[in-house]
Amino acid sequence: MTDCGRADCPLARPAPAHLEDGLAVHVCPACGARRSPDAAITQRAVLPDAEAQTPGAMRLLFRLREAWLRRTIPELANMGARILDCGAGDGQWLEWLAQRGWQRLAAMETNPDRLARARARGLAAFPSLAEAAATQEGGRFDIIFLWHVLEHVDRPVALVGELLDLLAPGGVLVVSQPNRTSLQTRLFGRRSAFVSYGHHLWFLDHASFAKLADSFPGVSIAALPDCNVEYEAFGWLDTLVSAALGEDNLLHATLKKGRVRGGRKWAVLALALLALPLAALLVPIALTIPKMGSTLTYCLRPQPSGPAR
């Protein structure tokens, strides 16, 4: 059985799975995290995106992400910051940052196909953290992004520890991932866009992050405000379409991965257009109610006065 990487993680000991929304999960009695019993999920590659170039719609979403992060992460004001994107996928986010003026960028991606895509964008992309760190002065970074990665890895807490060790003094680790207890998930269960059962190993919430403080004394762990319009808007559209057609992640599979074609593709897109007014209503509701956003984003900053890691 896979544990999260905490020294005392109860999931290191065998426990029976039980059903939630028709899904089999193991529940951690310490932090409430859910884990799929299918450990083979970590061996399933996340496919590259359908288009080698970043579509215009995604560029708009990146613009929204950048504006949100600039408001909430002061370290991004430094255009000379050493930035690592861990689990960079096709490298689209780092490419956006490069085009916006940040220059000291590195990507880490273990999927060979996606790594090749990132390199084709002209990025310094590497298959391991050690290789990425070796490119930076002192082997450290000022900002590390871990963007929707934790839910895919064997031992998420252990990975967080590795990345904290790669931060320069005054650095920040920015972690974003699906919120298991979001309004989307409460209303639509497994059809919620970010549950992605069969692709995600871990299902975490704010309580899971609160427990991180036990593993990392001397590290400030603070949630960013629920203003991730990028994920919230697309997530609601994907959820509404998936719930209507009875298949998970249909809009994502259509627009981003190119796996839905022909007449079914046009049916998905037509339904997404019809769902736009309802999604536009639900997005501000979810972002207004505390802890109901579809994603959760935290900044982890080692404190100078804290104990050395």
C-alpha positions as a printed Julia matrix, in Angstrom:
309×3 Matrix{Float64}:
   0.0    0.0     0.0
   1.22   3.5    -0.83
   1.56   6.05    1.97
   1.84   9.82    1.52
   5.44  10.06    2.71
   4.76  11.22    6.28
   6.78   9.23    8.79
   3.61   8.22   10.65
   1.17   7.96    7.74
  -1.56   5.45    8.73
  -1.99   4.42    5.1
   1.38   2.67    5.28
  -0.58  -0.08    7.02
  -3.15  -2.12    5.09
  -6.75  -0.94    5.4
  -9.91  -1.91    3.54
 -11.22   0.43    0.86
 -14.76   1.72    1.06
 -17.12   3.42   -1.38
 -17.75   7.15   -1.73
 -19.94   8.3    -4.64
 -19.52   4.79   -6.02
 -15.72   5.07   -5.95
 -13.43   2.79   -3.97
 -11.02   4.78   -1.78
  -8.78   4.36    1.24
  -9.34   7.09    3.85
  -6.46   8.39    5.96
  -7.67   8.68    9.58
  -4.98  11.29   10.29
  -5.66  13.94    7.62
  -8.77  12.74    5.79
  -7.0   12.32    2.45
  -8.44   9.76    0.08
  -6.27   7.43   -1.99
  -7.3    5.17   -4.83
  -6.55   1.48   -4.19
  -5.25   1.29   -7.77
  -1.54   2.03   -7.27
  -0.92   1.31  -10.97
  -2.36   4.77  -11.72
   1.12   6.24  -11.26
   2.37   4.14  -14.18
  -0.24   5.49  -16.6
   1.15   8.3   -18.67
  -0.71  11.6   -18.9
  -1.02  12.12  -22.64
   0.48  15.19  -24.33
  -1.99  17.83  -25.42
  -3.54  17.5   -28.86
  -1.94  20.67  -30.23
   1.79  21.33  -30.13
   1.11  25.08  -30.06
  -0.69  26.71  -27.15
  -4.29  27.46  -28.25
  -5.64  30.98  -27.91
  -8.17  29.91  -25.28
  -5.41  28.48  -23.09
  -3.37  31.65  -23.5
  -6.34  33.59  -22.17
  -6.52  31.24  -19.18
  -2.79  31.68  -18.56
  -3.3   35.45  -18.6
  -5.92  35.05  -15.87
  -3.59  32.77  -13.88
  -0.68  35.18  -14.15
  -2.81  38.14  -13.03
  -4.09  36.18  -10.02
  -0.63  34.96   -8.99
   0.96  38.39   -9.41
  -1.6   39.77   -6.97
  -1.0   37.08   -4.38
   2.67  36.02   -4.7
   5.04  38.98   -4.27
   8.06  36.88   -5.3
   6.77  36.95   -8.9
   7.54  40.68   -9.1
  11.21  39.68   -9.47
  11.65  39.04  -13.2
  15.07  37.55  -12.43
  13.66  34.9   -10.1
  14.87  31.35  -10.64
  11.67  29.43  -11.41
  11.11  25.66  -11.57
   7.92  24.04  -12.84
   7.87  20.52  -11.37
   5.67  18.27  -13.47
   5.68  20.79  -16.29
   3.8   18.66  -18.8
   4.14  20.09  -22.3
   5.78  23.23  -20.9
   3.0   25.62  -21.83
   2.98  27.53  -18.52
   6.75  28.07  -18.51
   6.63  29.1   -22.16
   4.02  31.7   -21.2
   6.26  33.0   -18.4
   9.21  33.2   -20.8
   7.15  35.22  -23.25
   6.11  37.51  -20.42
   9.69  38.33  -19.49
  10.89  35.79  -16.91
  14.19  34.32  -18.09
  15.65  31.97  -15.47
  13.3   29.06  -16.03
  13.61  25.28  -15.71
  11.12  22.47  -16.21
  11.06  18.98  -14.73
   8.91  16.37  -16.44
   9.24  12.58  -16.21
   6.98  11.69  -19.17
   9.35  11.38  -22.18
   6.77  12.53  -24.74
   5.79  15.59  -22.74
   9.43  16.33  -21.92
  10.16  16.38  -25.66
   7.25  18.8   -26.16
   8.66  21.11  -23.48
  12.11  21.04  -25.06
  10.6   21.75  -28.48
   9.28  25.0   -26.97
  12.86  26.02  -26.29
  12.67  25.36  -22.56
  15.43  23.99  -20.35
  13.56  20.81  -19.46
  14.9   17.82  -17.53
  13.65  14.37  -16.46
  14.79  14.72  -12.82
  14.91  17.33  -10.07
  18.65  16.86   -9.66
  19.32  17.71  -13.31
  17.04  20.75  -13.17
  18.68  22.03   -9.97
  22.16  21.6   -11.43
  21.4   24.36  -13.94
  20.83  26.98  -11.22
  23.24  28.95   -9.08
  23.66  27.03   -5.84
  21.22  24.4    -7.09
  18.31  26.39   -5.66
  15.17  28.11   -6.92
  13.31  31.21   -5.79
   9.9   29.97   -6.96
   8.79  26.38   -7.54
   5.43  25.58   -9.09
   3.82  22.21   -8.34
   0.7   22.62  -10.43
  -1.8   19.75  -10.3
   0.91  17.15   -9.73
   0.5   15.89   -6.14
  -2.64  13.93   -6.99
  -0.6   11.82   -9.44
   2.45  10.84   -7.38
   3.09   7.93   -5.02
   4.2    9.91   -1.96
   3.03  13.53   -2.16
   4.33  14.67    1.23
   7.77  13.28    0.44
   7.79  15.2    -2.86
   6.87  18.42   -1.05
   9.86  17.85    1.25
  12.21  17.37   -1.71
  11.03  20.61   -3.29
  11.29  22.6    -0.06
  14.93  21.53    0.09
  15.46  23.08   -3.37
  14.25  26.53   -2.32
  16.7   29.38   -1.95
  16.4   31.55    1.19
  13.22  33.58    0.86
  11.85  31.18   -1.75
   8.3   29.92   -2.14
   6.75  26.61   -3.2
   3.37  27.12   -4.9
   1.17  24.01   -4.78
  -2.15  23.81   -6.6
  -4.45  20.84   -7.02
  -8.08  19.69   -7.03
 -10.17  20.28   -3.92
 -11.86  17.04   -2.87
 -14.59  18.89   -0.97
 -15.36  21.58   -3.56
 -18.89  22.66   -4.44
 -18.5   20.91   -7.8
 -17.66  17.61   -6.14
 -20.39  17.94   -3.51
 -23.0   18.48   -6.22
 -21.76  16.15   -8.97
 -19.59  13.51   -7.27
 -17.4   11.57   -9.67
 -18.6   13.67  -12.64
 -16.83  16.68  -11.13
 -14.11  17.71  -13.55
 -11.25  17.43  -11.1
 -12.07  14.12   -9.41
 -10.73  12.31  -12.48
 -11.09   8.86  -10.94
  -8.8    6.38  -12.67
  -6.23   9.12  -13.34
  -5.67  10.6    -9.88
  -4.16   8.56   -7.06
  -4.82  11.06   -4.26
  -7.87  13.19   -3.39
  -6.97  15.98   -0.96
  -8.68  18.96    0.66
  -7.82  21.89    2.92
  -7.61  19.61    5.97
  -4.91  17.6     4.21
  -2.81  20.72    3.78
  -3.36  21.77    7.38
  -1.69  18.51    8.43
   1.4   19.4     6.37
   2.46  21.7     9.2
   3.12  18.61   11.32
   5.61  17.32    8.76
   7.35  20.63    8.07
   7.88  22.67   11.25
   9.33  26.07   10.49
   7.52  26.27    7.14
   4.73  28.81    6.68
   1.78  27.19    4.87
  -0.82  29.68    3.64
  -3.79  29.23    1.33
  -4.22  31.67   -1.54
  -7.68  33.22   -1.93
 -10.12  31.19   -4.04
  -9.76  33.34   -7.16
  -8.54  30.71   -9.61
 -11.02  31.7   -12.31
  -9.01  29.76  -14.9
  -9.72  26.35  -13.36
 -13.09  27.28  -11.87
 -14.66  28.38  -15.15
 -13.36  25.5   -17.26
 -14.06  23.03  -14.45
 -17.73  23.94  -14.19
 -18.21  23.68  -17.94
 -16.5   20.28  -18.01
 -18.51  19.1   -15.01
 -21.86  20.18  -16.47
 -21.11  18.55  -19.83
 -19.85  15.34  -18.2
 -22.89  15.13  -15.9
 -25.26  15.6   -18.84
 -23.59  12.97  -21.04
 -22.57  10.54  -18.29
 -18.86  10.42  -19.07
 -15.99  11.95  -17.1
 -13.86  14.88  -18.31
 -15.49  15.1   -21.73
 -14.72  18.75  -22.43
 -11.1   18.32  -21.31
 -10.76  15.24  -23.51
 -12.23  17.16  -26.45
 -10.44  20.5   -26.28
  -7.13  19.69  -24.62
  -6.39  16.07  -25.49
  -8.19  15.73  -28.84
  -9.62  12.33  -27.91
 -13.24  13.1   -28.87
 -13.84  13.45  -32.59
 -16.54  13.53  -35.24
 -20.16  14.14  -34.37
 -19.62  13.51  -30.67
 -17.06  16.32  -30.57
 -19.58  18.8   -31.94
 -22.22  17.55  -29.52
 -19.84  18.17  -26.61
 -19.0   21.67  -27.84
 -22.66  22.54  -28.44
 -23.58  21.38  -24.95
 -20.71  23.42  -23.49
 -22.09  26.54  -25.17
 -25.54  25.82  -23.75
 -24.01  25.32  -20.3
 -22.14  28.65  -20.35
 -24.87  30.7   -18.6
 -25.2   28.17  -15.78
 -21.42  27.93  -15.4
 -21.18  31.73  -15.29
 -23.66  31.68  -12.41
 -21.93  28.9   -10.49
 -18.35  30.21  -10.73
 -18.82  33.28   -8.47
 -20.92  31.25   -6.05
 -18.18  28.63   -5.64
 -15.48  31.27   -5.29
 -17.46  33.24   -2.71
 -18.26  30.38   -0.32
 -15.14  29.65    1.8
 -13.22  26.51    0.76
 -15.73  25.59   -1.97
 -13.51  26.4    -4.96
 -12.72  23.52   -7.29
  -8.98  23.86   -6.69
  -6.86  24.72   -3.67
  -3.6   26.61   -3.91
  -1.06  27.0    -1.11
   2.23  28.85   -0.7
   4.88  27.14    1.41
   7.71  29.34    2.65
  10.51  28.11    4.95
  10.93  30.67    7.72
  14.43  31.92    8.64
  13.66  31.52   12.34
  12.36  27.99   11.93
  14.39  24.85   12.52
  16.68  23.8     9.7
  15.32  21.1     7.49
